[in-house]
PDB file of C-alpha atoms in Angstrom:
ATOM      1  CA  ILE A  26     125.464 155.862  83.011  1.00  0.00           C
ATOM      2  CA  ALA A  27     125.666 159.451  81.753  1.00  0.00           C
ATOM      3  CA  GLY A  28     122.811 159.662  79.410  1.00  0.00           C
ATOM      4  CA  ILE A  29     123.136 162.593  77.159  1.00  0.00           C
ATOM      5  CA  THR A  30     126.185 164.712  77.354  1.00  0.00           C
ATOM      6  CA  GLN A  31     126.612 168.216  75.526  1.00  0.00           C
ATOM      7  CA  ALA A  32     129.838 170.153  75.166  1.00  0.00           C
ATOM      8  CA  PRO A  33     130.759 172.764  75.717  1.00  0.00           C
ATOM      9  CA  THR A  34     128.595 173.941  78.646  1.00  0.00           C
ATOM     10  CA  SER A  35     128.564 177.426  77.492  1.00  0.00           C
ATOM     11  CA  GLN A  36     130.718 179.639  74.753  1.00  0.00           C
ATOM     12  CA  ILE A  37     131.152 183.046  73.691  1.00  0.00           C
ATOM     13  CA  LEU A  38     131.683 183.283  70.002  1.00  0.00           C
ATOM     14  CA  ALA A  39     132.515 186.299  67.744  1.00  0.00           C
ATOM     15  CA  ALA A  40     129.858 186.587  64.782  1.00  0.00           C
ATOM     16  CA  GLY A  41     131.197 184.909  61.437  1.00  0.00           C
ATOM     17  CA  ARG A  42     132.872 182.078  63.392  1.00  0.00           C
ATOM     18  CA  ARG A  43     132.189 178.475  62.847  1.00  0.00           C
ATOM     19  CA  MET A  44     131.139 176.693  65.898  1.00  0.00           C
ATOM     20  CA  THR A  45     130.109 172.938  66.629  1.00  0.00           C
ATOM     21  CA  LEU A  46     128.012 172.004  69.536  1.00  0.00           C
ATOM     22  CA  ARG A  47     128.589 168.452  70.560  1.00  0.00           C
ATOM     23  CA  CYS A  48     126.011 165.951  71.720  1.00  0.00           C
ATOM     24  CA  THR A  49     126.633 162.288  72.926  1.00  0.00           C
ATOM     25  CA  GLN A  50     124.157 159.804  74.148  1.00  0.00           C
ATOM     26  CA  ASP A  51     125.147 156.338  75.565  1.00  0.00           C
ATOM     27  CA  MET A  52     121.633 154.866  75.539  1.00  0.00           C
ATOM     28  CA  ARG A  53     121.598 153.476  72.042  1.00  0.00           C
ATOM     29  CA  HIS A  54     118.753 155.695  71.118  1.00  0.00           C
ATOM     30  CA  ASN A  55     117.852 155.516  67.511  1.00  0.00           C
ATOM     31  CA  ALA A  56     116.639 159.181  67.142  1.00  0.00           C
ATOM     32  CA  MET A  57     118.234 162.387  68.100  1.00  0.00           C
ATOM     33  CA  TYR A  58     117.146 166.040  68.159  1.00  0.00           C
ATOM     34  CA  TRP A  59     118.368 169.586  68.435  1.00  0.00           C
ATOM     35  CA  TYR A  60     116.471 172.298  70.047  1.00  0.00           C
ATOM     36  CA  ARG A  61     117.159 175.818  70.951  1.00  0.00           C
ATOM     37  CA  GLN A  62     115.297 177.630  73.810  1.00  0.00           C
ATOM     38  CA  ASP A  63     114.937 181.363  73.795  1.00  0.00           C
ATOM     39  CA  LEU A  64     113.150 183.639  76.335  1.00  0.00           C
ATOM     40  CA  GLY A  65     109.167 183.920  75.509  1.00  0.00           C
ATOM     41  CA  LEU A  66     109.506 181.275  72.684  1.00  0.00           C
ATOM     42  CA  GLY A  67     109.954 177.961  74.257  1.00  0.00           C
ATOM     43  CA  LEU A  68     111.946 175.231  72.742  1.00  0.00           C
ATOM     44  CA  ARG A  69     111.917 174.877  69.008  1.00  0.00           C
ATOM     45  CA  LEU A  70     113.242 172.142  66.977  1.00  0.00           C
ATOM     46  CA  ILE A  71     116.182 172.813  64.785  1.00  0.00           C
ATOM     47  CA  HIS A  72     117.107 169.425  63.331  1.00  0.00           C
ATOM     48  CA  TYR A  73     116.429 165.846  64.047  1.00  0.00           C
ATOM     49  CA  SER A  74     117.718 162.315  62.936  1.00  0.00           C
ATOM     50  CA  ASN A  75     115.548 159.210  63.177  1.00  0.00           C
ATOM     51  CA  THR A  76     118.521 156.783  62.712  1.00  0.00           C
ATOM     52  CA  ALA A  77     122.180 156.801  62.207  1.00  0.00           C
ATOM     53  CA  GLY A  78     122.784 158.110  58.636  1.00  0.00           C
ATOM     54  CA  THR A  79     119.674 160.292  58.242  1.00  0.00           C
ATOM     55  CA  THR A  80     118.733 163.881  59.208  1.00  0.00           C
ATOM     56  CA  GLY A  81     115.787 166.064  58.794  1.00  0.00           C
ATOM     57  CA  LYS A  82     114.731 169.764  59.371  1.00  0.00           C
ATOM     58  CA  GLY A  83     112.765 171.232  62.186  1.00  0.00           C
ATOM     59  CA  GLU A  84     110.947 174.424  62.860  1.00  0.00           C
ATOM     60  CA  VAL A  85     113.941 176.488  62.592  1.00  0.00           C
ATOM     61  CA  PRO A  86     116.791 174.802  60.459  1.00  0.00           C
ATOM     62  CA  ASP A  87     118.432 177.874  58.809  1.00  0.00           C
ATOM     63  CA  GLY A  88     121.997 178.593  59.730  1.00  0.00           C
ATOM     64  CA  TYR A  89     122.365 175.094  61.066  1.00  0.00           C
ATOM     65  CA  SER A  90     123.635 171.982  59.891  1.00  0.00           C
ATOM     66  CA  VAL A  91     123.961 168.373  61.475  1.00  0.00           C
ATOM     67  CA  SER A  92     125.306 164.977  60.867  1.00  0.00           C
ATOM     68  CA  ARG A  93     124.754 161.434  62.221  1.00  0.00           C
ATOM     69  CA  ALA A  94     127.562 159.361  61.410  1.00  0.00           C
ATOM     70  CA  ASN A  95     126.871 156.822  64.301  1.00  0.00           C
ATOM     71  CA  THR A  96     124.230 156.119  66.841  1.00  0.00           C
ATOM     72  CA  ASP A  97     125.815 157.920  69.651  1.00  0.00           C
ATOM     73  CA  ASP A  98     126.803 161.327  68.248  1.00  0.00           C
ATOM     74  CA  PHE A  99     124.815 164.093  66.801  1.00  0.00           C
ATOM     75  CA  PRO A 100     126.964 167.451  66.434  1.00  0.00           C
ATOM     76  CA  LEU A 101     125.390 170.602  65.470  1.00  0.00           C
ATOM     77  CA  THR A 102     127.107 173.186  63.479  1.00  0.00           C
ATOM     78  CA  LEU A 103     126.794 176.766  62.931  1.00  0.00           C
ATOM     79  CA  ALA A 104     128.927 177.499  59.725  1.00  0.00           C
ATOM     80  CA  SER A 105     128.980 181.303  60.321  1.00  0.00           C
ATOM     81  CA  ALA A 106     127.438 182.302  63.651  1.00  0.00           C
ATOM     82  CA  VAL A 107     125.071 185.410  63.787  1.00  0.00           C
ATOM     83  CA  PRO A 108     123.868 187.325  66.998  1.00  0.00           C
ATOM     84  CA  SER A 109     120.427 185.893  66.410  1.00  0.00           C
ATOM     85  CA  GLN A 110     121.788 182.401  67.381  1.00  0.00           C
ATOM     86  CA  THR A 111     122.371 183.543  70.850  1.00  0.00           C
ATOM     87  CA  SER A 112     120.309 181.005  72.747  1.00  0.00           C
ATOM     88  CA  VAL A 113     120.457 177.943  75.036  1.00  0.00           C
ATOM     89  CA  TYR A 114     120.840 174.619  72.774  1.00  0.00           C
ATOM     90  CA  PHE A 115     119.423 171.228  73.893  1.00  0.00           C
ATOM     91  CA  CYS A 116     120.168 167.916  72.408  1.00  0.00           C
ATOM     92  CA  ALA A 117     117.724 165.069  72.964  1.00  0.00           C
ATOM     93  CA  SER A 118     117.148 161.619  72.350  1.00  0.00           C
ATOM     94  CA  SER A 119     114.418 158.982  72.191  1.00  0.00           C
ATOM     95  CA  GLU A 120     114.439 155.288  71.717  1.00  0.00           C
ATOM     96  CA  VAL A 121     112.352 155.418  68.531  1.00  0.00           C
ATOM     97  CA  ALA A 122     111.661 158.208  66.125  1.00  0.00           C
ATOM     98  CA  ALA A 123     108.755 160.618  66.955  1.00  0.00           C
ATOM     99  CA  SER A 124     108.789 159.338  70.484  1.00  0.00           C
ATOM    100  CA  ASN A 125     107.315 161.455  73.141  1.00  0.00           C
ATOM    101  CA  GLU A 126     109.906 159.908  75.616  1.00  0.00           C
ATOM    102  CA  GLN A 127     112.654 162.147  74.493  1.00  0.00           C
ATOM    103  CA  PHE A 128     115.492 162.534  77.093  1.00  0.00           C
ATOM    104  CA  PHE A 129     117.438 165.931  77.181  1.00  0.00           C
ATOM    105  CA  GLY A 130     120.990 166.993  77.636  1.00  0.00           C
ATOM    106  CA  PRO A 131     121.933 169.575  80.190  1.00  0.00           C
ATOM    107  CA  GLY A 132     122.207 172.464  77.296  1.00  0.00           C
ATOM    108  CA  THR A 133     124.938 174.711  75.930  1.00  0.00           C
ATOM    109  CA  ARG A 134     124.596 178.490  76.510  1.00  0.00           C
ATOM    110  CA  LEU A 135     125.923 180.157  73.342  1.00  0.00           C
ATOM    111  CA  THR A 136     126.516 183.859  73.016  1.00  0.00           C
ATOM    112  CA  VAL A 137     127.239 185.418  69.723  1.00  0.00           C
ATOM    113  CA  LEU A 138     128.797 188.824  69.881  1.00  0.00           C
TER     114      LEU A 138
ATOM    115  CA  GLY B   3     105.304 177.497  63.636  1.00  0.00           C
ATOM    116  CA  GLN B   4     102.778 176.442  65.931  1.00  0.00           C
ATOM    117  CA  GLN B   5     101.946 178.717  68.633  1.00  0.00           C
ATOM    118  CA  LEU B   6     101.034 176.994  72.205  1.00  0.00           C
ATOM    119  CA  ASN B   7      99.803 179.768  74.790  1.00  0.00           C
ATOM    120  CA  GLN B   8     100.625 178.662  78.200  1.00  0.00           C
ATOM    121  CA  SER B   9      99.250 180.484  81.286  1.00  0.00           C
ATOM    122  CA  PRO B  10     100.146 181.894  83.799  1.00  0.00           C
ATOM    123  CA  GLN B  11     103.438 183.141  82.790  1.00  0.00           C
ATOM    124  CA  SER B  12     104.568 182.685  86.480  1.00  0.00           C
ATOM    125  CA  MET B  13     103.264 181.833  89.748  1.00  0.00           C
ATOM    126  CA  PHE B  14     104.341 182.369  93.325  1.00  0.00           C
ATOM    127  CA  ILE B  15     102.292 180.397  95.870  1.00  0.00           C
ATOM    128  CA  GLN B  16     102.610 179.141  99.394  1.00  0.00           C
ATOM    129  CA  GLU B  17     103.981 175.599 100.255  1.00  0.00           C
ATOM    130  CA  GLY B  18     100.998 173.204 100.550  1.00  0.00           C
ATOM    131  CA  GLU B  19      98.894 175.200  98.051  1.00  0.00           C
ATOM    132  CA  ASP B  20      97.398 173.655  94.850  1.00  0.00           C
ATOM    133  CA  VAL B  21      98.644 174.864  91.350  1.00  0.00           C
ATOM    134  CA  SER B  22      96.860 174.867  88.188  1.00  0.00           C
ATOM    135  CA  MET B  23      98.175 175.954  84.575  1.00  0.00           C
ATOM    136  CA  ASN B  24      96.992 175.378  81.322  1.00  0.00           C
ATOM    137  CA  CYS B  25      98.053 175.382  77.579  1.00  0.00           C
ATOM    138  CA  THR B  26      95.777 176.247  74.557  1.00  0.00           C
ATOM    139  CA  SER B  27      96.678 175.951  70.812  1.00  0.00           C
ATOM    140  CA  SER B  28      94.686 177.192  67.539  1.00  0.00           C
ATOM    141  CA  SER B  29      95.543 173.539  66.201  1.00  0.00           C
ATOM    142  CA  ILE B  30      94.258 170.152  67.128  1.00  0.00           C
ATOM    143  CA  PHE B  31      97.091 168.011  68.576  1.00  0.00           C
ATOM    144  CA  ASN B  32      97.204 164.033  68.950  1.00  0.00           C
ATOM    145  CA  THR B  33      99.629 164.216  72.027  1.00  0.00           C
ATOM    146  CA  TRP B  34     100.063 166.458  74.596  1.00  0.00           C
ATOM    147  CA  LEU B  35     103.161 166.414  77.141  1.00  0.00           C
ATOM    148  CA  TRP B  36     104.182 168.173  80.203  1.00  0.00           C
ATOM    149  CA  TYR B  37     107.666 168.860  81.195  1.00  0.00           C
ATOM    150  CA  LYS B  38     109.570 170.436  84.097  1.00  0.00           C
ATOM    151  CA  GLN B  39     112.983 172.207  83.885  1.00  0.00           C
ATOM    152  CA  ASP B  40     115.254 172.871  86.570  1.00  0.00           C
ATOM    153  CA  PRO B  41     117.566 175.713  86.405  1.00  0.00           C
ATOM    154  CA  GLY B  42     120.699 174.838  84.474  1.00  0.00           C
ATOM    155  CA  GLU B  43     119.100 171.211  83.285  1.00  0.00           C
ATOM    156  CA  GLY B  44     117.233 170.028  80.384  1.00  0.00           C
ATOM    157  CA  PRO B  45     113.405 169.455  80.543  1.00  0.00           C
ATOM    158  CA  VAL B  46     112.080 166.231  82.047  1.00  0.00           C
ATOM    159  CA  LEU B  47     109.001 164.499  80.995  1.00  0.00           C
ATOM    160  CA  LEU B  48     106.381 164.416  83.655  1.00  0.00           C
ATOM    161  CA  ILE B  49     103.044 163.092  81.833  1.00  0.00           C
ATOM    162  CA  ALA B  50     102.178 162.209  78.438  1.00  0.00           C
ATOM    163  CA  LEU B  51      98.456 162.285  77.255  1.00  0.00           C
ATOM    164  CA  TYR B  52      97.304 160.368  74.054  1.00  0.00           C
ATOM    165  CA  LYS B  53      93.469 160.836  74.011  1.00  0.00           C
ATOM    166  CA  ALA B  54      90.928 163.565  74.090  1.00  0.00           C
ATOM    167  CA  GLY B  55      89.404 163.889  77.615  1.00  0.00           C
ATOM    168  CA  GLU B  56      92.344 161.751  79.231  1.00  0.00           C
ATOM    169  CA  LEU B  57      93.281 162.319  82.891  1.00  0.00           C
ATOM    170  CA  THR B  58      96.324 161.148  83.847  1.00  0.00           C
ATOM    171  CA  SER B  59      98.267 161.291  87.048  1.00  0.00           C
ATOM    172  CA  ASN B  60     101.806 160.999  88.253  1.00  0.00           C
ATOM    173  CA  GLY B  61     101.956 161.338  92.099  1.00  0.00           C
ATOM    174  CA  ARG B  62     100.782 164.937  93.049  1.00  0.00           C
ATOM    175  CA  LEU B  63     100.523 165.711  89.440  1.00  0.00           C
ATOM    176  CA  THR B  64      97.490 165.559  87.257  1.00  0.00           C
ATOM    177  CA  ALA B  65      97.035 166.387  83.658  1.00  0.00           C
ATOM    178  CA  GLN B  66      94.129 166.267  81.334  1.00  0.00           C
ATOM    179  CA  PHE B  67      93.779 166.285  77.532  1.00  0.00           C
ATOM    180  CA  GLY B  68      91.156 168.866  76.518  1.00  0.00           C
ATOM    181  CA  ILE B  69      87.944 167.359  74.903  1.00  0.00           C
ATOM    182  CA  THR B  70      88.715 169.818  71.841  1.00  0.00           C
ATOM    183  CA  ARG B  71      92.051 168.520  71.583  1.00  0.00           C
ATOM    184  CA  LYS B  72      93.164 172.113  71.527  1.00  0.00           C
ATOM    185  CA  ASP B  73      94.157 172.356  75.191  1.00  0.00           C
ATOM    186  CA  SER B  74      95.532 170.809  78.124  1.00  0.00           C
ATOM    187  CA  PHE B  75      95.820 171.356  81.876  1.00  0.00           C
ATOM    188  CA  LEU B  76      98.390 170.623  84.666  1.00  0.00           C
ATOM    189  CA  ASN B  77      97.509 170.348  88.459  1.00  0.00           C
ATOM    190  CA  ILE B  78      99.904 170.078  91.241  1.00  0.00           C
ATOM    191  CA  SER B  79      98.614 169.381  94.509  1.00  0.00           C
ATOM    192  CA  ALA B  80      99.886 170.181  97.776  1.00  0.00           C
ATOM    193  CA  SER B  81     102.933 171.895  96.473  1.00  0.00           C
ATOM    194  CA  ILE B  82     106.516 171.468  98.094  1.00  0.00           C
ATOM    195  CA  PRO B  83     109.673 173.639  97.558  1.00  0.00           C
ATOM    196  CA  SER B  84     111.035 171.100  95.193  1.00  0.00           C
ATOM    197  CA  ASP B  85     108.076 171.676  92.644  1.00  0.00           C
ATOM    198  CA  VAL B  86     110.137 174.817  91.950  1.00  0.00           C
ATOM    199  CA  GLY B  87     110.835 175.150  88.139  1.00  0.00           C
ATOM    200  CA  ILE B  88     109.740 175.954  84.643  1.00  0.00           C
ATOM    201  CA  TYR B  89     106.729 174.010  83.431  1.00  0.00           C
ATOM    202  CA  PHE B  90     106.360 173.356  79.580  1.00  0.00           C
ATOM    203  CA  CYS B  91     103.571 171.786  77.653  1.00  0.00           C
ATOM    204  CA  ALA B  92     104.227 170.401  74.117  1.00  0.00           C
ATOM    205  CA  GLY B  93     102.170 169.231  71.432  1.00  0.00           C
ATOM    206  CA  GLN B  94     102.466 166.682  68.734  1.00  0.00           C
ATOM    207  CA  LEU B  95     100.375 167.316  65.702  1.00  0.00           C
ATOM    208  CA  GLY B  96     100.671 164.111  63.696  1.00  0.00           C
ATOM    209  CA  THR B  97     103.160 161.300  63.988  1.00  0.00           C
ATOM    210  CA  GLY B  98     106.251 163.071  62.840  1.00  0.00           C
ATOM    211  CA  ASN B  99     109.208 164.331  64.990  1.00  0.00           C
ATOM    212  CA  GLN B 100     107.740 167.958  65.534  1.00  0.00           C
ATOM    213  CA  PHE B 101     106.861 168.769  68.920  1.00  0.00           C
ATOM    214  CA  TYR B 102     105.659 172.283  69.645  1.00  0.00           C
ATOM    215  CA  PHE B 103     106.537 173.638  72.997  1.00  0.00           C
ATOM    216  CA  GLY B 104     104.865 176.093  75.068  1.00  0.00           C
ATOM    217  CA  THR B 105     106.534 179.079  76.402  1.00  0.00           C
ATOM    218  CA  GLY B 106     106.755 177.888  80.081  1.00  0.00           C
ATOM    219  CA  THR B 107     105.139 178.625  83.368  1.00  0.00           C
ATOM    220  CA  SER B 108     107.600 179.633  86.166  1.00  0.00           C
ATOM    221  CA  LEU B 109     106.742 178.318  89.602  1.00  0.00           C
ATOM    222  CA  THR B 110     107.964 179.653  92.706  1.00  0.00           C
ATOM    223  CA  VAL B 111     106.799 177.934  96.027  1.00  0.00           C
ATOM    224  CA  ILE B 112     107.449 179.813  99.180  1.00  0.00           C
ATOM    225  CA  PRO B 113     108.076 177.718 102.426  1.00  0.00           C
TER     226      PRO B 113
END
């Protein structure tokens, strides 16, 4: 059982380019989340999805979009990347929405130049 | 967004020593969580607290939900090298999806 996988592991991206970070879970969890982790700021919630077909905005949603076409996948898209989006991105999932039992993926390190 | 102040920012301790770290907020939280993050990996949940005053243990780890509901503490007894990592607190204001994370305490254990 893989749990949560994220791809790519790391990426260097030119500003203005479009980028999709992938997240897949095999635990059949209903809820999924995207966080960004920056030095001195901890983890901040970008978007979440309580169940397939629904999404919601977190604390820092601007510049990001998500979709939840099925239970397993929750891609995060940066339509036009900017340097301030340089960060480590973590995907997480939980069996039910708003559960404290969130399982995190290994992260994607994104650098926008 | 909510600001969780976590202290200390970093700790260097000798193997076998006990460790204490805390997290404070200006808001009242309904749930407090403590996570550990190893280098290159995502955070892993250590302890969850649901009631003011609650004291919960997980092996050598003990965490407490502050009486004011604005703080929480994590203690690690008899530290070992594998305790090395970054420890994060997180709080949940209501019952929604928003968890607010602290800035982390980096722990180094010297053998």
